[in-house]
Tab-separated table of C-alpha atoms in Angstrom:
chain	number	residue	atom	x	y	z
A	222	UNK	CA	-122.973	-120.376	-9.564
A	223	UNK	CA	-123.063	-116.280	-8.927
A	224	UNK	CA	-120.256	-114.671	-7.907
A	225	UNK	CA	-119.948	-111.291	-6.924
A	226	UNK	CA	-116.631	-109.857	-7.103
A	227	UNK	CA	-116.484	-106.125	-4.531
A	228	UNK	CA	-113.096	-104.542	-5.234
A	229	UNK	CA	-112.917	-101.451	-6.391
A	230	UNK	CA	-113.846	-100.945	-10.454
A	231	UNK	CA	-110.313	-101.663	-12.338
A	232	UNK	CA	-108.939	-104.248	-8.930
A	233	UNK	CA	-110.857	-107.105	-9.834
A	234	UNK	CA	-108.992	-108.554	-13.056
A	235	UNK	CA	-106.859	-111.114	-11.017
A	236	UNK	CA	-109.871	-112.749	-9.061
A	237	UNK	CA	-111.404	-113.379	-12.312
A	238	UNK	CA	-108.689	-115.447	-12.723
A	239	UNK	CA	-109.722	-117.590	-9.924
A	240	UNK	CA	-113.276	-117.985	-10.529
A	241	UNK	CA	-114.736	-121.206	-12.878
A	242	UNK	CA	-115.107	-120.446	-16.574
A	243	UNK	CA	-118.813	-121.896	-15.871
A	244	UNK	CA	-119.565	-119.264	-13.135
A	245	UNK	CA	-121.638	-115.742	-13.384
A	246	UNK	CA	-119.834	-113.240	-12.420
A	247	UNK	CA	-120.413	-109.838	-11.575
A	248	UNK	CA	-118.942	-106.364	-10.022
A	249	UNK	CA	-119.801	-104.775	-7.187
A	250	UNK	CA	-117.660	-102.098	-6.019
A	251	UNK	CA	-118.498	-101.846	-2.129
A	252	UNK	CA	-115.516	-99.132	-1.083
A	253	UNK	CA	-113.345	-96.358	-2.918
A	254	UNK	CA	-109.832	-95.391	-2.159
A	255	UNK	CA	-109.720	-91.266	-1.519
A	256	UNK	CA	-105.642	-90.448	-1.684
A	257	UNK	CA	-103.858	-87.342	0.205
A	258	UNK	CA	-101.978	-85.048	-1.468
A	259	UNK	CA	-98.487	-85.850	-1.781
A	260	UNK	CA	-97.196	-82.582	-0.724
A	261	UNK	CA	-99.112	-83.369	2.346
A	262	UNK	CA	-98.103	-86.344	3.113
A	263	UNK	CA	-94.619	-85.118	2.562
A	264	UNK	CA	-94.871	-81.935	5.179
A	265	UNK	CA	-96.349	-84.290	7.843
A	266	UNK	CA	-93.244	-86.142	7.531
A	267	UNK	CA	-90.551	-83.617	7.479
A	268	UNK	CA	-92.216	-82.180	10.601
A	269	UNK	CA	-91.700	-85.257	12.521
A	270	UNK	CA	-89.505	-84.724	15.234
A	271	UNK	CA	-88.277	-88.254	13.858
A	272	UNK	CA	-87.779	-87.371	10.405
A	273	UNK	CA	-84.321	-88.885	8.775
A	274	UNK	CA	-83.660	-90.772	12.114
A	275	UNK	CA	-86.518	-93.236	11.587
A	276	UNK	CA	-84.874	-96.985	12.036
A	277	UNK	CA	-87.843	-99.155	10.934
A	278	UNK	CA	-90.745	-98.179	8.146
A	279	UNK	CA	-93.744	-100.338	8.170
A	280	UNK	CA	-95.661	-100.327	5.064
A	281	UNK	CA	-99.252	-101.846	5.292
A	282	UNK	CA	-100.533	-101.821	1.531
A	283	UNK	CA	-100.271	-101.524	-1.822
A	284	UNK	CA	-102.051	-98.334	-2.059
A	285	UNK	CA	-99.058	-96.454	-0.525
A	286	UNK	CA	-97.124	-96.851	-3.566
A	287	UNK	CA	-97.045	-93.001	-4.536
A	288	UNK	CA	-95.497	-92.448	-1.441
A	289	UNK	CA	-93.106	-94.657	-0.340
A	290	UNK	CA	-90.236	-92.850	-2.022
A	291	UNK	CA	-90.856	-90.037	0.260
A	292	UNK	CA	-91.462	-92.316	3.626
A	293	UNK	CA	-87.832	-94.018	2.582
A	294	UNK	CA	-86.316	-90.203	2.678
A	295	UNK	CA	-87.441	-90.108	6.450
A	296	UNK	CA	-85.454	-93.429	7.267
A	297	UNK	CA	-82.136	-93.148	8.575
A	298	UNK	CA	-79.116	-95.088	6.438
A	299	UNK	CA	-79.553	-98.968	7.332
A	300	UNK	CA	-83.199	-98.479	8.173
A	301	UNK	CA	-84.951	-101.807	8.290
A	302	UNK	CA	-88.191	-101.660	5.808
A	303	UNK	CA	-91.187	-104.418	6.551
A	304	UNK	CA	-94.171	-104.874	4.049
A	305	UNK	CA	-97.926	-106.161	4.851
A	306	UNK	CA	-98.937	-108.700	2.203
A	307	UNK	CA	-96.623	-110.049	-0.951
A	308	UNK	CA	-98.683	-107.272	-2.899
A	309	UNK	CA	-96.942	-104.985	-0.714
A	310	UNK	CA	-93.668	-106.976	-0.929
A	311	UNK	CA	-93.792	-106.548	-4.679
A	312	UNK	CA	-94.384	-102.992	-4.824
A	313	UNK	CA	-91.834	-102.261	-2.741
A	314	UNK	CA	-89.259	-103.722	-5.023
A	315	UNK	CA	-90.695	-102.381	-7.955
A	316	UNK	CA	-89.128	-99.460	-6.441
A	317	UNK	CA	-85.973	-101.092	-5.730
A	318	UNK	CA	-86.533	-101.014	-2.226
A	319	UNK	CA	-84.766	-104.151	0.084
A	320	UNK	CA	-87.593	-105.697	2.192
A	321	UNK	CA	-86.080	-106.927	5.675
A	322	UNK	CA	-89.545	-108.672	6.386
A	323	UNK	CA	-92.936	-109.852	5.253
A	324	UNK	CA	-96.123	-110.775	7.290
A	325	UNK	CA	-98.519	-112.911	5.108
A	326	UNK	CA	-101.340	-112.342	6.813
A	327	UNK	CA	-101.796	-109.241	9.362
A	328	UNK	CA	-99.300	-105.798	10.387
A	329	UNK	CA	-99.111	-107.766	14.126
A	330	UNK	CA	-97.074	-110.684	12.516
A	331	UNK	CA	-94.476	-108.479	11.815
A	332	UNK	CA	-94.101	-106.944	15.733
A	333	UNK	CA	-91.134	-109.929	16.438
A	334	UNK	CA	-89.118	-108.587	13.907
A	335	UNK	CA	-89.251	-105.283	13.906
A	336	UNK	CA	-86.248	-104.217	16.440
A	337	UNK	CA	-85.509	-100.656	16.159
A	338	UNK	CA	-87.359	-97.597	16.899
A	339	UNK	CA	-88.642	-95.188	16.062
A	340	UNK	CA	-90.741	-96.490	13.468
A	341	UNK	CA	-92.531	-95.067	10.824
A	342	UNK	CA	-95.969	-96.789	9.938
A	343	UNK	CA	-97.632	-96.381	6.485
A	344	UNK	CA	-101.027	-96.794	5.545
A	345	UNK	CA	-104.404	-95.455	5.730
A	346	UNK	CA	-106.388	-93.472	7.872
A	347	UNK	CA	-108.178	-96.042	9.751
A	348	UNK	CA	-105.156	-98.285	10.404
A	349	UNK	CA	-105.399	-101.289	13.018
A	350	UNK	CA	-103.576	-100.228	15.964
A	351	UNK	CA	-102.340	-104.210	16.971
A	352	UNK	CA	-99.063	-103.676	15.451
A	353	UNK	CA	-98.193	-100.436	16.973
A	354	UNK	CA	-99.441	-100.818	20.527
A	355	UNK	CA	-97.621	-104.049	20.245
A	356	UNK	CA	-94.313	-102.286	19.632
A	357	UNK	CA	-95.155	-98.933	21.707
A	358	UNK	CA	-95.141	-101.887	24.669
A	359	UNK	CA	-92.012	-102.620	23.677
A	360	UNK	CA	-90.873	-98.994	24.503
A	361	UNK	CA	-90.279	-98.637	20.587
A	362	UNK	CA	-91.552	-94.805	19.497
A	363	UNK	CA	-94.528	-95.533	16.680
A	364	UNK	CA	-95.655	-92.546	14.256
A	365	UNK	CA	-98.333	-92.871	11.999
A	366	UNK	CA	-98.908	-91.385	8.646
A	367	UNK	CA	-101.517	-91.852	6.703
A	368	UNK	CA	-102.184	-91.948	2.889
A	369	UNK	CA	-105.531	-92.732	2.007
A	370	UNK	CA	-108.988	-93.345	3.187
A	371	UNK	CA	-110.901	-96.006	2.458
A	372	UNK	CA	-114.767	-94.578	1.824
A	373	UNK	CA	-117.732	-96.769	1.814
A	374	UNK	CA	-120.063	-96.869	-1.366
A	375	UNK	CA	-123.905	-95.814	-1.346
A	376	UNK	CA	-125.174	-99.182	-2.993
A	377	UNK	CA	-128.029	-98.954	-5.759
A	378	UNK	CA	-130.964	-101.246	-5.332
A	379	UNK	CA	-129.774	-103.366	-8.078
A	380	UNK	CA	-126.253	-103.725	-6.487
A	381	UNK	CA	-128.137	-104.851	-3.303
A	382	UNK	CA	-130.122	-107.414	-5.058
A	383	UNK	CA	-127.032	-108.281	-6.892
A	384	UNK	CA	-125.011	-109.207	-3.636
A	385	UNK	CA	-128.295	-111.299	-1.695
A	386	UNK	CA	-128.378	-113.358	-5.094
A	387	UNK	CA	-124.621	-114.084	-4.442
A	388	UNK	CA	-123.777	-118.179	-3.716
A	389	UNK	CA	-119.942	-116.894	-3.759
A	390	UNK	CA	-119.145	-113.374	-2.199
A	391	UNK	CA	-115.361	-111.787	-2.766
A	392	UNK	CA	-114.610	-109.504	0.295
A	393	UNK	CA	-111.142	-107.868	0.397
A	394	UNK	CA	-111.233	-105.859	4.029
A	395	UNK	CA	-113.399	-105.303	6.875
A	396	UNK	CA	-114.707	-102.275	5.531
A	397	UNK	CA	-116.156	-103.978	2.245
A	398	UNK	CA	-117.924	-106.131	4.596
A	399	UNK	CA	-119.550	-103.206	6.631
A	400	UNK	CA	-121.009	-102.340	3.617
A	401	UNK	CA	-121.836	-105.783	2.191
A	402	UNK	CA	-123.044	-107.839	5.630
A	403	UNK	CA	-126.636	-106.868	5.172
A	404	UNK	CA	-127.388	-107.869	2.031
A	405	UNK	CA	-125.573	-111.190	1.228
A	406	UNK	CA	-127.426	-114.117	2.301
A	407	UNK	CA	-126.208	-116.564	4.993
A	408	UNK	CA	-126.308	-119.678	2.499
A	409	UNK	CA	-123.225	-117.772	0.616
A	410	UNK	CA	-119.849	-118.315	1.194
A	411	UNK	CA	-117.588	-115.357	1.708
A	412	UNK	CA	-113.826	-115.567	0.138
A	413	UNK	CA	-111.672	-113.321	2.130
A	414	UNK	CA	-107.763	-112.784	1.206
A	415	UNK	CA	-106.396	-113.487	4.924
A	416	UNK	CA	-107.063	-113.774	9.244
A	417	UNK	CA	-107.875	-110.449	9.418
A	418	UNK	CA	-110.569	-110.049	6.939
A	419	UNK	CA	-112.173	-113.675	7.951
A	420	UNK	CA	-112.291	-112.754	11.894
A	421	UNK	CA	-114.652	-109.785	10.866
A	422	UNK	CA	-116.374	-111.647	8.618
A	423	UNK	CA	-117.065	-114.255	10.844
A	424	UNK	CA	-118.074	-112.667	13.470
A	425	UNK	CA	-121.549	-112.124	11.825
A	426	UNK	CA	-121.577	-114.841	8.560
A	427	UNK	CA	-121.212	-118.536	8.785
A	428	UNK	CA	-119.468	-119.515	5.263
A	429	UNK	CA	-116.255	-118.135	4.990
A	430	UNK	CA	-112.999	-119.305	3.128
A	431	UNK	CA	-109.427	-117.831	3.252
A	432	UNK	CA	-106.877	-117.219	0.241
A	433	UNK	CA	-107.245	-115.215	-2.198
A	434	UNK	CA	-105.051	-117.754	-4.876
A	435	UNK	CA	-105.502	-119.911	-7.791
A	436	UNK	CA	-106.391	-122.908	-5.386
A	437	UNK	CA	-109.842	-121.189	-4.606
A	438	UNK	CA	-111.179	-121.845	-8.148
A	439	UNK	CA	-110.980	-125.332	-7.343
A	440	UNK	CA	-112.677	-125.268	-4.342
A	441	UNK	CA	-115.251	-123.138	-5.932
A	442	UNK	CA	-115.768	-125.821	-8.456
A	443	UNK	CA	-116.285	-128.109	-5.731
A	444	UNK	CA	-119.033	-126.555	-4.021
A	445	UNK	CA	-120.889	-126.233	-7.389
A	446	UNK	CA	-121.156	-129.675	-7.673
């Protein structure tokens, strides 16, 4: 069995973890993470009308971590903070931050429970707007600030032969499939961590499986058989 693993170079240690010892596996970055400038981030936020009278911050990755300490100065005392993804979850308390709520799976999971406005959403640049037109119906104010961009890699030809010789493709977000869709081949299956991911998979690949987890390494083993 092949498997291709597409995070970017340095991200990919843990799915190792969950691939068979007897596998062939391989790298292939599809996407890179391009971060703002703190100092920007941090004027966008103290020119918010809302700033330190925010009652709600969203966070919707793990990649915000250089930042959250300055999104928690824009809350105001008792702000309710919500997380995207245990990933998420954990670096939030690594900076000892109380999480009032955790989706699992997507940012619109978490539109029950958060209450208060305004709220401040953190992520990237091209952030799914579910969550937030879900509370801006809700009459809750919604501001945005972004951290990063996710950029699409240009793909060599032996990283495109690489991903069609694939049986077992690792895709981590809708944008690693833009860049992967045309070159794996339809007899593959696609591991995606969650809902969101899988829908956009889906919608143009037949074989795809959710969880990113230990558990997948035995399914793995299963279709090797």
């Amino acid at each position: 069995m092949k498997i291709v693993l597409t995070r970017e170079s340095g991200y990919n240690g843990s799915l190792r973890t969950f691939t068979p010892p007897s596998a062939m596996t391989y790298e292939v970055p599809l996407t890179r993470t391009m971060y703002r400038s703190l100092v920007d981030v941090e004027a966008e936020l103290e020119a918010c009308e809302q700033f330190r009278s925010f009652w709600s911050l969203v966070v919707t990755s793990p990649r915000s971590g250089d930042y959250v300490e300055s999104a928690m100065r824009a809350l105001r005392r008792g702000a309710a903070v919500f997380s995207v993804g245990r990933a998420t979850t954990r670096l939030l308390v690594s900076h000892d931050i109380v999480v009032t709520g955790e989706s699992e799976s997507t940012a619109l999971d978490l539109a029950a429970f958060v209450r208060r406005g305004p709220v401040l959403l953190l992520g990237a640049v091209a952030m799914r707007e579910e969550l937030s037109r879900a509370l801006e119906e809700r009459g809750l104010v919604v501001v945005t600030v972004a951290c990063y961009e996710t950029v699409a890699m240009e793909l060599t030809t032996h990283q495109r032969e690489t991903l069609a010789g694939a049986d077992v493709v690792f895709i981590g977000a809708p944008s690693a499939w833009d860049v992967a869709k045309d070159y794996v081949s339809r007899a593959a299956w696609v591991i995606v961590p969650g809902p969101t991911t899988g829908d956009a998979v889906r919608a143009s690949h037949p074989q795809v499986l959710e969880g990113w987890e230990p558990a997948i390494r035995d399914v793995l083993e299963t279709l090797d058989t």
